[in-house]
Amino acid sequence: MDRNEFHLFLKKYAENRCTPEEMELVDHWYELIGDDTELSSMQEEEWQETEERLWEKIQEDTRKPVRKMRPVYRWAAAVAAVLIGAAFFFTSRDADQRYVNAGDGNYKEAINKTAASCTLKMEDGTVITLFPGASMKYPLHFAGTKREVYLKGKAFFDVGKDANRPFFVYSKKLVTHVLGTSFMISPALNDEVEVSVRSGRVEVYEDKIIKPNASTGVILTPNQKVIYRQSESSFETTLVESPQPVIQKSDSTSLIFNDESLRVVMQSLESYYGVEIVVENEHLYNCPFTGGLTQDDLYAKLDVICQAVGAKYEIKGTKILLRGKGCF
């Protein structure tokens, strides 16, 4: 937490908006500078002077080397914990403020207050499905070289293709950048946000307006998703829970096999779902497979294959790994 955020934190205290734990910490800070005046009775100029003394005291104690776990250092650890929590509070506030300040008089806001999903169609052909409780700000007309919308909550996007005007979705601290695709953005547990791709390709990265020094991000392809943890600024990529075919059924190759090598079967599944499948043991490719993979779910298909050839599969990031002795 920097000097400005510390000021806002104390202002929050003065306005009686702190949690009991935060109020107790501020009171403890105040005891350390040895002032007898009640905080609640201070005038503006007294608050300014006290704030300066508190900040200097915190800076002084956090610079001291730690040799023994004396009470003052236990206090310093408590300070650090609350500062981290306060930093997350300010970052979350900035992310929410990004939505509040989004757009101008040319932007509309759609809020889904119903118990069912609702659909919005943009002028460029983009179709957006807002889930219950979600809201979005979007322009009446996409002008300029960008198409930009602001999202709170969960939504599915089927973006109209326009290579000259990329599409941007701002959600909390994340930016999702696409040219033409379909994908889902959904808040997960705690401070997590998930972006999953149905078709096309998207770039997901941290919003540099909120985090100017951000440089991390990922590229997602069909049936991949990323879990972004705001407090850690971390991205974890993996496969979606239920991968969907990436080619039209009329264009797909038959998934009925008669004494085919496992290599051919795996190549067919890779093409059908756009997911890379690798084997731990090359001898697995020698195994023959006969049967029809009529199950809708990729993982159900893999269960059938693994049972037939004596193998197991694991999801490793955005790939699937097959383990087994194979055939000789």
CSV table of C-alpha atoms in Angstrom, one decimal:
chain,number,residue,atom,x,y,z
A,1,MET,CA,0.0,0.0,0.0
A,2,ASP,CA,1.5,3.3,-1.0
A,3,ARG,CA,1.1,6.7,0.7
A,4,ASN,CA,-2.0,7.7,-1.2
A,5,GLU,CA,-3.7,4.4,-0.4
A,6,PHE,CA,-2.8,4.7,3.3
A,7,HIS,CA,-4.5,8.1,3.3
A,8,LEU,CA,-7.7,6.6,1.8
A,9,PHE,CA,-7.5,3.7,4.3
A,10,LEU,CA,-7.5,6.2,7.2
A,11,LYS,CA,-10.3,8.2,5.6
A,12,LYS,CA,-12.3,4.9,5.5
A,13,TYR,CA,-11.6,4.6,9.2
A,14,ALA,CA,-12.7,8.2,9.9
A,15,GLU,CA,-15.9,7.6,8.0
A,16,ASN,CA,-16.6,4.5,10.2
A,17,ARG,CA,-16.5,2.1,7.2
A,18,CYS,CA,-13.7,-0.2,8.4
A,19,THR,CA,-14.2,-3.8,9.6
A,20,PRO,CA,-13.7,-4.4,13.3
A,21,GLU,CA,-10.3,-5.9,12.6
A,22,GLU,CA,-9.2,-2.8,10.6
A,23,MET,CA,-10.5,-0.5,13.3
A,24,GLU,CA,-8.6,-2.4,16.0
A,25,LEU,CA,-5.4,-2.1,13.9
A,26,VAL,CA,-5.7,1.6,13.4
A,27,ASP,CA,-6.3,2.1,17.1
A,28,HIS,CA,-3.2,0.0,17.8
A,29,TRP,CA,-1.2,2.2,15.4
A,30,TYR,CA,-2.4,5.3,17.2
A,31,GLU,CA,-1.4,3.9,20.6
A,32,LEU,CA,2.2,3.5,19.3
A,33,ILE,CA,2.6,7.2,18.7
A,34,GLY,CA,1.5,8.0,22.2
A,35,ASP,CA,-1.3,10.6,21.6
A,36,ASP,CA,-4.0,11.0,24.2
A,37,THR,CA,-6.5,12.8,21.9
A,38,GLU,CA,-9.5,10.7,20.8
A,39,LEU,CA,-9.4,9.9,17.1
A,40,SER,CA,-13.1,10.4,16.7
A,41,SER,CA,-12.9,14.0,18.0
A,42,MET,CA,-10.0,15.2,15.8
A,43,GLN,CA,-10.4,18.2,13.5
A,44,GLU,CA,-9.2,18.1,9.9
A,45,GLU,CA,-5.7,19.7,10.6
A,46,GLU,CA,-5.2,17.2,13.5
A,47,TRP,CA,-6.0,14.3,11.3
A,48,GLN,CA,-3.4,15.4,8.8
A,49,GLU,CA,-0.7,15.7,11.4
A,50,THR,CA,-1.7,12.3,12.9
A,51,GLU,CA,-1.7,10.6,9.5
A,52,GLU,CA,1.8,11.9,8.9
A,53,ARG,CA,3.1,10.6,12.2
A,54,LEU,CA,1.4,7.2,11.7
A,55,TRP,CA,2.9,6.8,8.3
A,56,GLU,CA,6.4,7.6,9.6
A,57,LYS,CA,6.0,5.1,12.4
A,58,ILE,CA,4.9,2.3,10.1
A,59,GLN,CA,7.8,3.0,7.7
A,60,GLU,CA,10.3,3.1,10.6
A,61,ASP,CA,9.1,-0.2,12.1
A,62,THR,CA,8.9,-2.1,8.8
A,63,ARG,CA,12.6,-1.2,8.1
A,64,LYS,CA,13.8,-2.6,11.4
A,65,PRO,CA,15.7,-6.0,11.1
A,66,VAL,CA,13.9,-8.9,12.7
A,67,ARG,CA,16.0,-10.8,15.3
A,68,LYS,CA,13.5,-12.1,17.8
A,69,MET,CA,9.7,-12.5,17.6
A,70,ARG,CA,9.1,-9.7,20.1
A,71,PRO,CA,5.5,-8.2,20.4
A,72,VAL,CA,6.5,-5.3,18.2
A,73,TYR,CA,7.3,-7.7,15.4
A,74,ARG,CA,4.2,-9.7,15.9
A,75,TRP,CA,2.5,-6.3,15.5
A,76,ALA,CA,4.5,-5.6,12.3
A,77,ALA,CA,3.3,-9.0,10.9
A,78,ALA,CA,-0.3,-8.0,11.6
A,79,VAL,CA,0.3,-4.7,9.9
A,80,ALA,CA,1.6,-6.4,6.9
A,81,ALA,CA,-1.4,-8.7,6.7
A,82,VAL,CA,-3.9,-5.8,6.9
A,83,LEU,CA,-1.9,-3.8,4.4
A,84,ILE,CA,-2.1,-6.7,1.9
A,85,GLY,CA,-5.8,-6.9,2.5
A,86,ALA,CA,-6.2,-3.1,2.1
A,87,ALA,CA,-4.2,-3.2,-1.1
A,88,PHE,CA,-6.6,-5.8,-2.5
A,89,PHE,CA,-9.5,-3.6,-1.4
A,90,PHE,CA,-8.2,-0.6,-3.3
A,91,THR,CA,-7.4,-2.7,-6.4
A,92,SER,CA,-10.9,-4.2,-6.4
A,93,ARG,CA,-12.3,-0.7,-5.9
A,94,ASP,CA,-10.3,0.5,-8.9
A,95,ALA,CA,-11.7,-2.4,-11.0
A,96,ASP,CA,-15.3,-1.6,-10.0
A,97,GLN,CA,-14.6,2.1,-10.7
A,98,ARG,CA,-13.5,1.1,-14.2
A,99,TYR,CA,-17.0,-0.2,-14.9
A,100,VAL,CA,-18.7,2.8,-13.2
A,101,ASN,CA,-16.7,5.3,-15.3
A,102,ALA,CA,-17.0,3.3,-18.6
A,103,GLY,CA,-18.2,4.9,-21.7
A,104,ASP,CA,-20.0,8.2,-22.0
A,105,GLY,CA,-23.4,9.5,-23.1
A,106,ASN,CA,-23.3,7.2,-26.1
A,107,TYR,CA,-23.1,4.0,-23.9
A,108,LYS,CA,-26.1,2.0,-22.7
A,109,GLU,CA,-26.3,-0.3,-19.7
A,110,ALA,CA,-28.0,-3.6,-19.8
A,111,ILE,CA,-28.7,-5.3,-16.5
A,112,ASN,CA,-30.2,-8.8,-16.2
A,113,LYS,CA,-32.4,-8.7,-13.2
A,114,THR,CA,-34.3,-11.9,-14.1
A,115,ALA,CA,-33.7,-15.5,-13.2
A,116,ALA,CA,-33.0,-16.5,-16.8
A,117,SER,CA,-30.4,-15.6,-19.3
A,118,CYS,CA,-31.1,-12.7,-21.8
A,119,THR,CA,-29.7,-12.0,-25.2
A,120,LEU,CA,-28.4,-8.7,-26.7
A,121,LYS,CA,-27.5,-8.2,-30.3
A,122,MET,CA,-25.0,-5.6,-31.2
A,123,GLU,CA,-25.0,-3.6,-34.5
A,124,ASP,CA,-21.9,-5.5,-35.7
A,125,GLY,CA,-23.7,-8.9,-35.5
A,126,THR,CA,-22.2,-9.8,-32.1
A,127,VAL,CA,-24.6,-11.7,-29.9
A,128,ILE,CA,-24.1,-11.5,-26.1
A,129,THR,CA,-25.9,-13.7,-23.6
A,130,LEU,CA,-26.1,-12.1,-20.1
A,131,PHE,CA,-26.6,-14.6,-17.3
A,132,PRO,CA,-28.7,-13.7,-14.2
A,133,GLY,CA,-27.3,-10.8,-12.2
A,134,ALA,CA,-24.8,-9.8,-14.9
A,135,SER,CA,-24.7,-6.3,-16.4
A,136,MET,CA,-22.9,-4.7,-19.4
A,137,LYS,CA,-22.1,-1.3,-20.8
A,138,TYR,CA,-21.9,-1.0,-24.6
A,139,PRO,CA,-22.0,1.8,-27.2
A,140,LEU,CA,-25.0,2.6,-29.3
A,141,HIS,CA,-22.6,2.6,-32.2
A,142,PHE,CA,-19.1,1.1,-32.6
A,143,ALA,CA,-17.0,4.0,-33.8
A,144,GLY,CA,-13.3,4.1,-34.5
A,145,THR,CA,-10.9,1.2,-34.7
A,146,LYS,CA,-12.1,-0.7,-31.6
A,147,ARG,CA,-15.2,-2.4,-30.4
A,148,GLU,CA,-15.3,-2.1,-26.6
A,149,VAL,CA,-17.8,-3.3,-23.9
A,150,TYR,CA,-17.6,-3.4,-20.1
A,151,LEU,CA,-18.9,-6.5,-18.2
A,152,LYS,CA,-19.8,-7.3,-14.6
A,153,GLY,CA,-20.8,-10.9,-14.0
A,154,LYS,CA,-21.1,-13.9,-16.3
A,155,ALA,CA,-21.7,-13.6,-20.1
A,156,PHE,CA,-21.3,-15.6,-23.3
A,157,PHE,CA,-20.0,-13.8,-26.4
A,158,ASP,CA,-20.5,-14.8,-30.0
A,159,VAL,CA,-18.5,-12.0,-31.7
A,160,GLY,CA,-19.1,-10.8,-35.2
A,161,LYS,CA,-15.9,-11.0,-37.3
A,162,ASP,CA,-14.3,-7.7,-38.3
A,163,ALA,CA,-10.5,-7.9,-38.7
A,164,ASN,CA,-10.2,-4.1,-38.9
A,165,ARG,CA,-11.9,-3.5,-35.6
A,166,PRO,CA,-10.9,-5.9,-32.8
A,167,PHE,CA,-13.4,-6.6,-30.0
A,168,PHE,CA,-12.4,-5.9,-26.3
A,169,VAL,CA,-14.2,-6.9,-23.2
A,170,TYR,CA,-13.2,-5.3,-19.9
A,171,SER,CA,-14.1,-7.3,-16.8
A,172,LYS,CA,-12.7,-6.4,-13.4
A,173,LYS,CA,-8.9,-6.3,-14.0
A,174,LEU,CA,-9.0,-8.5,-17.1
A,175,VAL,CA,-9.0,-7.6,-20.8
A,176,THR,CA,-10.2,-10.1,-23.3
A,177,HIS,CA,-9.2,-9.3,-26.9
A,178,VAL,CA,-10.7,-11.1,-29.9
A,179,LEU,CA,-11.1,-10.7,-33.7
A,180,GLY,CA,-14.1,-13.0,-34.1
A,181,THR,CA,-14.9,-15.9,-31.9
A,182,SER,CA,-17.2,-17.3,-29.2
A,183,PHE,CA,-16.2,-17.4,-25.5
A,184,MET,CA,-17.4,-17.2,-21.9
A,185,ILE,CA,-16.4,-14.9,-19.1
A,186,SER,CA,-17.5,-15.8,-15.7
A,187,PRO,CA,-16.5,-14.8,-12.1
A,188,ALA,CA,-15.4,-17.8,-10.1
A,189,LEU,CA,-14.7,-18.3,-6.4
A,190,ASN,CA,-13.2,-15.5,-4.4
A,191,ASP,CA,-11.1,-13.2,-6.6
A,192,GLU,CA,-11.0,-15.5,-9.6
A,193,VAL,CA,-12.3,-14.9,-13.2
A,194,GLU,CA,-12.5,-17.6,-15.8
A,195,VAL,CA,-12.4,-17.1,-19.6
A,196,SER,CA,-13.2,-20.2,-21.8
A,197,VAL,CA,-13.1,-20.3,-25.6
A,198,ARG,CA,-15.7,-22.1,-27.7
A,199,SER,CA,-14.3,-21.2,-31.1
A,200,GLY,CA,-11.6,-18.9,-32.6
A,201,ARG,CA,-8.7,-17.5,-30.6
A,202,VAL,CA,-8.6,-14.9,-27.8
A,203,GLU,CA,-5.9,-13.0,-25.9
A,204,VAL,CA,-6.4,-12.4,-22.2
A,205,TYR,CA,-4.3,-10.1,-20.2
A,206,GLU,CA,-4.4,-7.7,-17.2
A,207,ASP,CA,-5.9,-4.2,-17.7
A,208,LYS,CA,-2.9,-1.8,-17.9
A,209,ILE,CA,-5.1,1.1,-16.9
A,210,ILE,CA,-5.6,-0.5,-13.5
A,211,LYS,CA,-2.2,-2.2,-13.4
A,212,PRO,CA,0.2,0.0,-15.5
A,213,ASN,CA,3.2,-2.4,-15.2
A,214,ALA,CA,1.2,-5.6,-16.2
A,215,SER,CA,2.8,-7.6,-18.8
A,216,THR,CA,1.4,-11.1,-18.3
A,217,GLY,CA,-1.3,-12.8,-20.4
A,218,VAL,CA,-2.2,-15.9,-22.4
A,219,ILE,CA,-3.6,-16.9,-25.8
A,220,LEU,CA,-6.5,-19.3,-25.7
A,221,THR,CA,-7.8,-21.6,-28.5
A,222,PRO,CA,-11.0,-23.7,-28.7
A,223,ASN,CA,-11.8,-25.8,-25.6
A,224,GLN,CA,-9.2,-24.0,-23.5
A,225,LYS,CA,-9.8,-21.8,-20.5
A,226,VAL,CA,-7.8,-19.6,-18.2
A,227,ILE,CA,-8.3,-19.1,-14.5
A,228,TYR,CA,-7.1,-15.6,-13.5
A,229,ARG,CA,-6.4,-14.9,-9.8
A,230,GLN,CA,-6.5,-11.2,-9.2
A,231,SER,CA,-4.7,-11.1,-5.9
A,232,GLU,CA,-1.8,-13.1,-7.3
A,233,SER,CA,-1.9,-11.7,-10.9
A,234,SER,CA,-1.6,-15.3,-12.0
A,235,PHE,CA,-3.0,-17.1,-15.1
A,236,GLU,CA,-3.6,-20.9,-15.0
A,237,THR,CA,-4.6,-22.4,-18.4
A,238,THR,CA,-6.3,-25.8,-18.7
A,239,LEU,CA,-9.1,-27.5,-20.7
A,240,VAL,CA,-12.8,-26.7,-20.3
A,241,GLU,CA,-15.0,-29.1,-18.3
A,242,SER,CA,-16.8,-30.3,-21.5
A,243,PRO,CA,-14.8,-29.9,-24.7
A,244,GLN,CA,-17.0,-29.3,-27.8
A,245,PRO,CA,-16.3,-30.3,-31.4
A,246,VAL,CA,-14.6,-27.6,-33.3
A,247,ILE,CA,-15.7,-28.8,-36.8
A,248,GLN,CA,-19.2,-29.2,-38.2
A,249,LYS,CA,-20.6,-32.7,-38.0
A,250,SER,CA,-21.2,-32.7,-41.7
A,251,ASP,CA,-17.5,-32.1,-42.2
A,252,SER,CA,-16.2,-34.4,-39.6
A,253,THR,CA,-14.5,-37.7,-40.3
A,254,SER,CA,-16.1,-40.8,-39.0
A,255,LEU,CA,-15.4,-41.8,-35.4
A,256,ILE,CA,-16.1,-45.4,-36.1
A,257,PHE,CA,-12.9,-47.5,-36.2
A,258,ASN,CA,-12.2,-51.1,-37.3
A,259,ASP,CA,-8.8,-52.4,-36.1
A,260,GLU,CA,-7.2,-49.0,-36.5
A,261,SER,CA,-4.0,-48.0,-34.7
A,262,LEU,CA,-4.3,-45.8,-31.7
A,263,ARG,CA,-2.3,-43.2,-33.5
A,264,VAL,CA,-5.1,-42.8,-36.1
A,265,VAL,CA,-7.7,-42.7,-33.4
A,266,MET,CA,-5.9,-40.0,-31.4
A,267,GLN,CA,-5.4,-37.9,-34.6
A,268,SER,CA,-9.1,-38.1,-35.3
A,269,LEU,CA,-10.0,-36.9,-31.8
A,270,GLU,CA,-7.4,-34.1,-32.0
A,271,SER,CA,-8.9,-32.8,-35.2
A,272,TYR,CA,-12.5,-33.2,-33.9
A,273,TYR,CA,-11.9,-31.3,-30.6
A,274,GLY,CA,-8.9,-29.1,-31.4
A,275,VAL,CA,-7.1,-30.6,-28.3
A,276,GLU,CA,-3.6,-32.0,-28.4
A,277,ILE,CA,-3.3,-35.5,-27.1
A,278,VAL,CA,0.2,-36.9,-26.3
A,279,VAL,CA,1.3,-40.4,-25.2
A,280,GLU,CA,3.8,-41.1,-22.5
A,281,ASN,CA,4.9,-44.3,-24.2
A,282,GLU,CA,5.2,-44.5,-28.0
A,283,HIS,CA,4.2,-48.2,-27.9
A,284,LEU,CA,0.6,-47.1,-27.2
A,285,TYR,CA,0.4,-46.1,-30.8
A,286,ASN,CA,0.8,-49.7,-31.8
A,287,CYS,CA,-2.4,-50.7,-30.0
A,288,PRO,CA,-5.4,-51.5,-32.3
A,289,PHE,CA,-8.8,-50.1,-31.6
A,290,THR,CA,-12.2,-51.2,-32.9
A,291,GLY,CA,-15.4,-49.5,-32.0
A,292,GLY,CA,-17.6,-46.4,-32.5
A,293,LEU,CA,-17.0,-43.3,-30.4
A,294,THR,CA,-20.5,-42.1,-30.4
A,295,GLN,CA,-20.4,-40.4,-27.0
A,296,ASP,CA,-20.8,-36.6,-27.0
A,297,ASP,CA,-18.3,-35.9,-24.3
A,298,LEU,CA,-14.5,-36.1,-25.2
A,299,TYR,CA,-13.7,-37.6,-21.8
A,300,ALA,CA,-16.3,-40.3,-22.2
A,301,LYS,CA,-14.6,-41.2,-25.5
A,302,LEU,CA,-11.3,-41.4,-23.8
A,303,ASP,CA,-12.7,-43.7,-21.1
A,304,VAL,CA,-13.8,-46.1,-23.8
A,305,ILE,CA,-10.4,-46.0,-25.5
A,306,CYS,CA,-8.4,-46.4,-22.3
A,307,GLN,CA,-10.5,-49.4,-21.2
A,308,ALA,CA,-9.8,-51.1,-24.5
A,309,VAL,CA,-6.0,-50.5,-24.6
A,310,GLY,CA,-5.3,-50.6,-20.8
A,311,ALA,CA,-4.3,-47.0,-20.5
A,312,LYS,CA,-5.2,-44.0,-18.3
A,313,TYR,CA,-5.4,-40.3,-19.3
A,314,GLU,CA,-4.6,-37.1,-17.4
A,315,ILE,CA,-5.2,-33.4,-18.2
A,316,LYS,CA,-1.9,-31.6,-18.2
A,317,GLY,CA,-2.6,-27.9,-18.7
A,318,THR,CA,-4.1,-27.6,-22.1
A,319,LYS,CA,-3.1,-31.1,-23.3
A,320,ILE,CA,-4.2,-34.6,-22.6
A,321,LEU,CA,-1.6,-37.2,-21.6
A,322,LEU,CA,-2.2,-41.0,-22.1
A,323,ARG,CA,-0.2,-43.3,-19.9
A,324,GLY,CA,0.1,-47.1,-20.4
A,325,LYS,CA,2.4,-50.0,-21.4
A,326,GLY,CA,1.3,-50.0,-24.9
A,327,CYS,CA,1.4,-52.9,-27.4
A,328,PHE,CA,4.5,-54.6,-28.9
